[in-house]
Coordinates of C-alpha atoms in Angstrom, one line a residue:
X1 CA 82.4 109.6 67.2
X2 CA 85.9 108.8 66.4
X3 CA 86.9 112.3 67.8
X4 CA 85.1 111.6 71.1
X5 CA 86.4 108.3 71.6
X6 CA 89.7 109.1 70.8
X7 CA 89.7 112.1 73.5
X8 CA 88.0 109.8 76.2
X9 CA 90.6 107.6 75.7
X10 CA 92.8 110.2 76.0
X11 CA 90.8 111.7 79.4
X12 CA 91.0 108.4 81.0
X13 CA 94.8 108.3 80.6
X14 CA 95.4 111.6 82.1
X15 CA 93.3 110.6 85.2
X16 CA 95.5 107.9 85.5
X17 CA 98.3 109.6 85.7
X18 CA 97.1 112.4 88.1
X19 CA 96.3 109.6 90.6
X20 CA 99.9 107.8 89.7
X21 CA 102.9 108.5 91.8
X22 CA 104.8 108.9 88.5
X23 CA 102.6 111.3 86.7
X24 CA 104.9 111.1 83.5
X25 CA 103.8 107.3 83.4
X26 CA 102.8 105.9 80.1
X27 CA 99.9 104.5 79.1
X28 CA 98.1 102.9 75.7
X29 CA 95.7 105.1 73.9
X30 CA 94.2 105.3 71.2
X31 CA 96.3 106.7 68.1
X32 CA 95.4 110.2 68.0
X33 CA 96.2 111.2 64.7
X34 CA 93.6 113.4 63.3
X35 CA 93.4 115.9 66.4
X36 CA 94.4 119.5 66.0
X37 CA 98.3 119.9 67.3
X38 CA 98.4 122.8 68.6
X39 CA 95.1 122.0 71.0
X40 CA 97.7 118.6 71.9
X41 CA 100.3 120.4 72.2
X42 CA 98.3 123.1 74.4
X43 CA 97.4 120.5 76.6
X44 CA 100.7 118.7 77.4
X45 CA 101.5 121.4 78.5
X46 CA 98.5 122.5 81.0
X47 CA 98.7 121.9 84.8
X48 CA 95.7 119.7 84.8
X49 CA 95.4 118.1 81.1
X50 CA 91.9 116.5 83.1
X51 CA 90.4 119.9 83.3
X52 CA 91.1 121.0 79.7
X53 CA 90.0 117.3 78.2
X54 CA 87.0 117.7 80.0
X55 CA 86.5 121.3 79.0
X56 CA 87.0 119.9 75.2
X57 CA 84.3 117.3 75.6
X58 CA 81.9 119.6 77.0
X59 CA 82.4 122.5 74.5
X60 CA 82.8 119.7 71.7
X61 CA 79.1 118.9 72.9
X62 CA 77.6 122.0 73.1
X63 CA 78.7 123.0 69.6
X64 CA 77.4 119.8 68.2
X65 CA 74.1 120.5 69.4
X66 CA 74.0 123.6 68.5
X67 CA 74.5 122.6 64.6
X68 CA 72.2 119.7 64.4
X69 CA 74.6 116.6 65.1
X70 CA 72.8 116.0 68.4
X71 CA 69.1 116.2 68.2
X72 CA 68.9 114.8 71.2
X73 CA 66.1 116.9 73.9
X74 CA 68.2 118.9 76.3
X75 CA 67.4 117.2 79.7
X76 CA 68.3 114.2 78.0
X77 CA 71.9 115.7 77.2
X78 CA 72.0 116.9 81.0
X79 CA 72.5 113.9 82.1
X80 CA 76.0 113.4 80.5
X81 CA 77.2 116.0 81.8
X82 CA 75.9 115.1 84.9
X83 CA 78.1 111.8 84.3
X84 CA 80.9 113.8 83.4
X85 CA 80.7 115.5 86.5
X86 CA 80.3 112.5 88.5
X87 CA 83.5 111.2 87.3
X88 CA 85.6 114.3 88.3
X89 CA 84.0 114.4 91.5
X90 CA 85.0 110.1 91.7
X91 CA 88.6 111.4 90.4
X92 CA 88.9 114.3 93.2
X93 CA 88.2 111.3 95.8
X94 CA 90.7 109.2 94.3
X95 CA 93.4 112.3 94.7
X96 CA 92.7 112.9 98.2
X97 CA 93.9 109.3 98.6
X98 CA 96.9 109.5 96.7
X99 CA 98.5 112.8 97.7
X100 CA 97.4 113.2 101.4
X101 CA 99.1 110.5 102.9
X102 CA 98.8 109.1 106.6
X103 CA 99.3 111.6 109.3
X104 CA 103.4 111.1 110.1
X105 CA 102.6 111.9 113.9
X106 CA 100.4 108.7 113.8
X107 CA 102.7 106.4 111.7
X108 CA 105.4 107.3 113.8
X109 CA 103.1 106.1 116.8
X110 CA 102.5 103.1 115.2
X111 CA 105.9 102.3 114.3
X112 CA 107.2 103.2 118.5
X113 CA 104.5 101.1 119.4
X114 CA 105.4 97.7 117.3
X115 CA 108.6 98.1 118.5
X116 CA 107.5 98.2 122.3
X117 CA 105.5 95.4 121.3
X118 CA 108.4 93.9 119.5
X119 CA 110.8 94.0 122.6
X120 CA 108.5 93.1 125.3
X121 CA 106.5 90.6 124.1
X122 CA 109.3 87.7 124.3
X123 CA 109.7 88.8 127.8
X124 CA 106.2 88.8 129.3
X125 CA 105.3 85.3 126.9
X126 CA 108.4 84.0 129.3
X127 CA 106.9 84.7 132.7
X128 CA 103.3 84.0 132.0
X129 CA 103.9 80.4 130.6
X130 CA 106.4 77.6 131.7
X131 CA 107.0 76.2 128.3
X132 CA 109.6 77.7 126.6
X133 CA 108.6 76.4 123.2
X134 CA 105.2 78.1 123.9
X135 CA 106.2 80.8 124.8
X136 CA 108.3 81.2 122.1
X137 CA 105.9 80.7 119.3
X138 CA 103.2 82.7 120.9
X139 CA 106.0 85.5 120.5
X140 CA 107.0 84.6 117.2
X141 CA 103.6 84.5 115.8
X142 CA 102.1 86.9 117.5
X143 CA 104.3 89.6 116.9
X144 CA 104.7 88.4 113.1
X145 CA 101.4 89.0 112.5
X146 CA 101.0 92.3 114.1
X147 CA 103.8 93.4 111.6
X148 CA 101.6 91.9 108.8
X149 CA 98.8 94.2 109.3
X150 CA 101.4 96.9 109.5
X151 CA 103.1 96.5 105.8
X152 CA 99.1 95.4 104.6
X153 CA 98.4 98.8 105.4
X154 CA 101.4 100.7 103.9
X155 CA 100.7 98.9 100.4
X156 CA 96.9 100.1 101.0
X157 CA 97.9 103.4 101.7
X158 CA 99.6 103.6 98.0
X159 CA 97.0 101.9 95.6
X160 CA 98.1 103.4 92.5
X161 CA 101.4 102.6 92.2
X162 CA 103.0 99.9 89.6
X163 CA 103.7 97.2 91.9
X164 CA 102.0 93.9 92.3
X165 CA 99.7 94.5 94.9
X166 CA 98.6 98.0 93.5
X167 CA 95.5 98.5 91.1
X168 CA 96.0 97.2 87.8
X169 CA 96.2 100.9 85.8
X170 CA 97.4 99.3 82.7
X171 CA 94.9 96.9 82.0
X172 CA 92.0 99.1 83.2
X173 CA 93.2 101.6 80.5
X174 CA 93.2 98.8 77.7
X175 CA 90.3 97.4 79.0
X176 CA 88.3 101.1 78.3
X177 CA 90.3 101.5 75.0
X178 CA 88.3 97.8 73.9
X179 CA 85.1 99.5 75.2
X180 CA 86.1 102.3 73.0
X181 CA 86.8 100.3 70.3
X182 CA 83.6 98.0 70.5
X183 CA 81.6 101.2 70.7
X184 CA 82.8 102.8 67.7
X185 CA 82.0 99.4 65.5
X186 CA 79.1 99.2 63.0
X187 CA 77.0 96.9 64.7
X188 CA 77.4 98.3 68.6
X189 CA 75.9 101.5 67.3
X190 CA 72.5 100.0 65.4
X191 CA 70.5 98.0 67.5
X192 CA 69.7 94.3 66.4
X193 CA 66.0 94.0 64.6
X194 CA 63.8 91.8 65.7
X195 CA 61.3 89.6 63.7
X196 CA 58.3 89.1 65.7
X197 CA 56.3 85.8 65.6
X198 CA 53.2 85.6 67.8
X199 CA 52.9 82.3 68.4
X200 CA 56.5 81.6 68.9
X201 CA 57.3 84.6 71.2
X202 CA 53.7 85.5 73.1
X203 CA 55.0 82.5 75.3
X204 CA 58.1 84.1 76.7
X205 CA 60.6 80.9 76.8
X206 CA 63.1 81.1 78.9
X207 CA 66.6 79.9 77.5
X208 CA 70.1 79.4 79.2
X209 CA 73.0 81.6 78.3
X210 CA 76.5 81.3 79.2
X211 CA 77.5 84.7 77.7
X212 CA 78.7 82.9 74.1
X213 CA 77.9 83.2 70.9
X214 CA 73.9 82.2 69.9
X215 CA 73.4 79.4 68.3
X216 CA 71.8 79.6 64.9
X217 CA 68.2 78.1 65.3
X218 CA 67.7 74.5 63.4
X219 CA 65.7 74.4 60.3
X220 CA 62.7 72.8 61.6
X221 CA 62.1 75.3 64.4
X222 CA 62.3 77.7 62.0
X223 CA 59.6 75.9 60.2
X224 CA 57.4 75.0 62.4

């Protein structure tokens, strides 16, 4: 368990960074001390350090039921590798939107056609009102916000990139080291027991939960 989480943490990194515009950009992992050196090494070194990751957790899972580790039926493992294949095929999405970037022929369109925009608009606000300040602002504005949409769509054209308005890389990859983490404890692998009471829960109460911590039960419920 410590070996998969360690090389899904690991996987998840290096997706990031084939999406990134910086491939060599860092991220937090978890400490992978214990993996073999040479596999590590192996794979810095790859084209495509998603592939091989991928190829180790599939392999890695093969072998594991072959020996025993995973009893689990067959069609039951299918489905995560049928997971696994879901998130390369989610990853191959994401690439298409980082490195094929707007057709130039249409930016360039775009860009001639603000600046049409740009130049005439003052002009033909003039004639078509009396009022000067009117006219003015109805320029001013008008053209201001045409622009907007314009740079709105170049920082949505480059979503993984480190820049305030781009996807927050860093904290998604902490955020699935903590699921990592949280997985691997004690008690988020054995699943609570439960002491049945007929009377008490035949009637199916309904309590409020705000996502915190349960309170203990009082004494005299638990006595009566």
């Amino acid at each position: 368990q410590h070996m998969l989480a360690r090389i899904m943490s690991l996987l998840f990194c290096s997706a990031l960074q084939q999406v990134s515009p910086n491939p060599d950009r860092p991220f937090e992992i978890l400490d992978s001390e214990g993996l073999e050196r040479d596999s590590l090494a192996f794979m810095y070194e790859s084209n495509d350090k998603v592939e091989v990751i991928l190829q180790w957790v599939q392999r890695s899972t093969i072998y594991n039921m072959q020996n025993g580790v995973i009893p689990t039926p067959p069609p039951v493992v299918s489905r995560a590798f049928q997971e696994l294949s879901r998130g390369i095929v989610n990853l191959q999405n994401a690439r298409k939107i980082a490195d094929f970037p707007y057709p130039f022929p249409f930016a360039q369109t775009i860009s001639v056609m603000l600046l049409l925009h740009w130049s005439l608009c003052p002009i033909l606000s003039s004639i078509m009102l009396n009022s000067r300040v009117w006219a003015a602002m109805i320029a001013f504005f008008v053209t201001f916000f045409l622009w907007c949409i314009n740079f709105i769509a170049l920082e949505l054209e480059r979503p993984f990139g480190s820049g305030d308005n781009d996807l927050p890389m860093e904290q998604m990859q902490n955020d699935f080291n903590k699921s990592m983490a949280t997985l691997l404890c004690k008690t988020g692998n054995t699943p609570p027991t439960f002491n049945y009471d007929p009377q008490k829960h035949w009637k199916l109460e309904r309590t409020m939960w705000s996502g915190g911590f349960f309170p203990e039960e009082p004494e005299d419920a638990q006595e009566r």
